[in-house]
Amino acid sequence: MRHIILLLFAMTGAFAAQAADVLPVPERWAADPTQVFEASEVDLRELQWLARPVIVFANSPRDPSFVEQMEKLLSEVDRLVERDVILIADTDPDARTEVRQRLRPRGFMLALIGKDGEINLRKPLPWTVRELSRTIDKMPVRQREMQERR
């Protein structure tokens, strides 16, 4: 199963790289909110008030915690889509991406940024989509969204 997830992640990255020349990240995410974006192609300012970035950091795409976290996220990606989550992966510490410089992870880390641009969560271990969804559902902006949809 892990090999399949790694293959899917690699393929998503390859397709995303091809599409990067065509559309900006917010438009690509709007077209397919289930895809995983590389941190090197993301400008968090473009996502403010549009999406909730969930960023998974590791020092390697083979990090067992990274693989486990991606499996958990991708297995229930529809629950994240309902909450306007954009999935971002950063597995290259040498790239020094904007996201990595802002959040300064040490090895594996899961981070959640709210639509307002504030860092709402940093975790050193993988989380389930259920735990993540509960955290998102407690955010004030999400509370307002749920009330407006009633």
Short mmCIF file of C-alpha atoms in Angstrom, two decimals:
data_model
loop_
_atom_site.label_atom_id
_atom_site.label_comp_id
_atom_site.label_asym_id
_atom_site.label_seq_id
_atom_site.Cartn_x
_atom_site.Cartn_y
_atom_site.Cartn_z
CA MET A 1 0.00 0.00 0.00
CA ARG A 2 2.82 2.40 0.86
CA HIS A 3 4.38 1.91 -2.55
CA ILE A 4 1.07 2.78 -4.20
CA ILE A 5 0.78 5.96 -2.11
CA LEU A 6 4.34 6.96 -2.97
CA LEU A 7 3.66 6.28 -6.65
CA LEU A 8 0.44 8.32 -6.56
CA PHE A 9 2.25 11.15 -4.78
CA ALA A 10 5.04 11.09 -7.37
CA MET A 11 2.53 11.07 -10.22
CA THR A 12 0.58 13.94 -8.67
CA GLY A 13 3.81 15.90 -8.42
CA ALA A 14 4.66 15.19 -12.05
CA PHE A 15 1.23 16.25 -13.26
CA ALA A 16 1.34 19.31 -11.02
CA ALA A 17 4.72 20.29 -12.44
CA GLN A 18 3.32 20.11 -15.98
CA ALA A 19 0.26 22.14 -14.99
CA ALA A 20 2.37 24.71 -13.11
CA ASP A 21 3.22 26.41 -16.39
CA VAL A 22 -0.46 26.75 -17.22
CA LEU A 23 -2.39 27.82 -14.10
CA PRO A 24 -1.55 29.33 -10.71
CA VAL A 25 -1.94 27.09 -7.64
CA PRO A 26 -5.29 28.56 -6.46
CA GLU A 27 -6.86 27.87 -9.86
CA ARG A 28 -5.41 24.36 -10.06
CA TRP A 29 -6.64 23.64 -6.54
CA ALA A 30 -10.12 24.93 -7.41
CA ALA A 31 -10.18 22.62 -10.45
CA ASP A 32 -9.03 19.58 -8.43
CA PRO A 33 -8.99 20.07 -4.65
CA THR A 34 -7.84 16.47 -4.07
CA GLN A 35 -4.34 16.96 -5.46
CA VAL A 36 -1.19 17.39 -3.38
CA PHE A 37 0.97 20.43 -4.11
CA GLU A 38 4.71 20.76 -3.65
CA ALA A 39 5.65 23.49 -1.17
CA SER A 40 8.07 24.98 -3.72
CA GLU A 41 5.15 25.99 -5.96
CA VAL A 42 2.93 27.49 -3.25
CA ASP A 43 2.69 31.10 -2.09
CA LEU A 44 0.67 31.04 1.13
CA ARG A 45 -0.48 34.64 0.62
CA GLU A 46 -2.39 33.54 -2.51
CA LEU A 47 -4.35 31.07 -0.39
CA GLN A 48 -5.43 33.47 2.36
CA TRP A 49 -9.26 33.56 2.72
CA LEU A 50 -9.48 30.91 0.00
CA ALA A 51 -8.19 27.66 1.52
CA ARG A 52 -6.84 26.06 4.68
CA PRO A 53 -3.33 24.78 3.98
CA VAL A 54 -2.41 21.47 5.60
CA ILE A 55 1.32 21.08 5.20
CA VAL A 56 3.20 17.83 5.76
CA PHE A 57 6.94 18.23 6.28
CA ALA A 58 9.62 15.55 6.32
CA ASN A 59 13.29 15.30 5.47
CA SER A 60 12.56 12.61 2.88
CA PRO A 61 9.51 11.32 0.99
CA ARG A 62 10.40 7.90 2.45
CA ASP A 63 10.09 9.08 6.07
CA PRO A 64 7.71 6.54 7.69
CA SER A 65 5.74 9.30 9.44
CA PHE A 66 5.36 11.18 6.17
CA VAL A 67 4.15 8.07 4.34
CA GLU A 68 1.70 7.28 7.15
CA GLN A 69 0.37 10.84 7.22
CA MET A 70 -0.12 11.01 3.47
CA GLU A 71 -1.94 7.66 3.52
CA LYS A 72 -4.28 8.97 6.21
CA LEU A 73 -4.96 12.25 4.41
CA LEU A 74 -5.46 10.74 0.97
CA SER A 75 -7.69 7.94 2.23
CA GLU A 76 -10.27 10.50 3.41
CA VAL A 77 -9.49 13.45 1.18
CA ASP A 78 -13.21 14.13 0.58
CA ARG A 79 -13.64 15.15 4.23
CA LEU A 80 -10.80 17.62 3.78
CA VAL A 81 -12.24 18.99 0.53
CA GLU A 82 -15.47 19.77 2.42
CA ARG A 83 -13.38 21.98 4.70
CA ASP A 84 -11.52 23.82 1.92
CA VAL A 85 -8.21 22.13 2.73
CA ILE A 86 -5.31 22.32 0.29
CA LEU A 87 -2.69 19.61 0.81
CA ILE A 88 0.94 20.69 0.59
CA ALA A 89 4.00 18.44 0.94
CA ASP A 90 7.56 19.53 1.65
CA THR A 91 10.11 16.71 1.75
CA ASP A 92 13.24 18.61 0.70
CA PRO A 93 14.83 20.60 3.53
CA ASP A 94 17.57 21.82 1.18
CA ALA A 95 15.01 23.63 -0.99
CA ARG A 96 14.34 26.16 1.82
CA THR A 97 10.83 26.88 0.61
CA GLU A 98 8.87 29.89 1.85
CA VAL A 99 6.61 27.51 3.77
CA ARG A 100 9.56 25.74 5.43
CA GLN A 101 11.21 29.02 6.38
CA ARG A 102 7.99 30.32 7.92
CA LEU A 103 7.14 27.18 9.92
CA ARG A 104 10.67 25.89 10.65
CA PRO A 105 9.96 22.16 11.02
CA ARG A 106 12.46 19.73 12.51
CA GLY A 107 12.03 16.47 10.68
CA PHE A 108 8.41 15.37 10.37
CA MET A 109 5.71 17.92 11.14
CA LEU A 110 2.04 18.38 10.30
CA ALA A 111 0.85 21.99 10.21
CA LEU A 112 -2.55 23.58 9.69
CA ILE A 113 -2.95 27.20 8.63
CA GLY A 114 -6.36 28.84 8.84
CA LYS A 115 -7.99 30.82 6.06
CA ASP A 116 -6.96 33.94 7.97
CA GLY A 117 -3.30 32.99 7.49
CA GLU A 118 -2.67 32.13 11.15
CA ILE A 119 -0.87 28.95 12.13
CA ASN A 120 -3.46 26.90 14.02
CA LEU A 121 -1.71 23.60 14.55
CA ARG A 122 1.76 22.04 14.62
CA LYS A 123 2.11 18.35 15.39
CA PRO A 124 5.24 16.17 15.48
CA LEU A 125 3.29 12.97 14.80
CA PRO A 126 0.75 11.92 12.14
CA TRP A 127 -2.89 12.79 12.79
CA THR A 128 -6.05 11.19 11.49
CA VAL A 129 -8.44 13.10 9.25
CA ARG A 130 -10.98 12.85 12.06
CA GLU A 131 -8.67 14.70 14.48
CA LEU A 132 -7.82 17.28 11.85
CA SER A 133 -11.49 17.78 10.91
CA ARG A 134 -12.45 18.36 14.54
CA THR A 135 -9.75 20.99 14.90
CA ILE A 136 -10.87 22.75 11.71
CA ASP A 137 -14.53 22.61 12.74
CA LYS A 138 -13.70 24.51 15.95
CA MET A 139 -12.12 27.44 14.07
CA PRO A 140 -14.20 30.65 14.05
CA VAL A 141 -14.14 31.04 10.25
CA ARG A 142 -15.26 27.42 9.82
CA GLN A 143 -18.01 27.90 12.42
CA ARG A 144 -19.31 30.85 10.41
CA GLU A 145 -19.14 28.81 7.18
CA MET A 146 -21.18 26.01 8.74
CA GLN A 147 -23.82 28.48 9.98
CA GLU A 148 -24.09 30.11 6.56
CA ARG A 149 -24.66 26.74 4.88
CA ARG A 150 -27.66 25.91 7.10
#
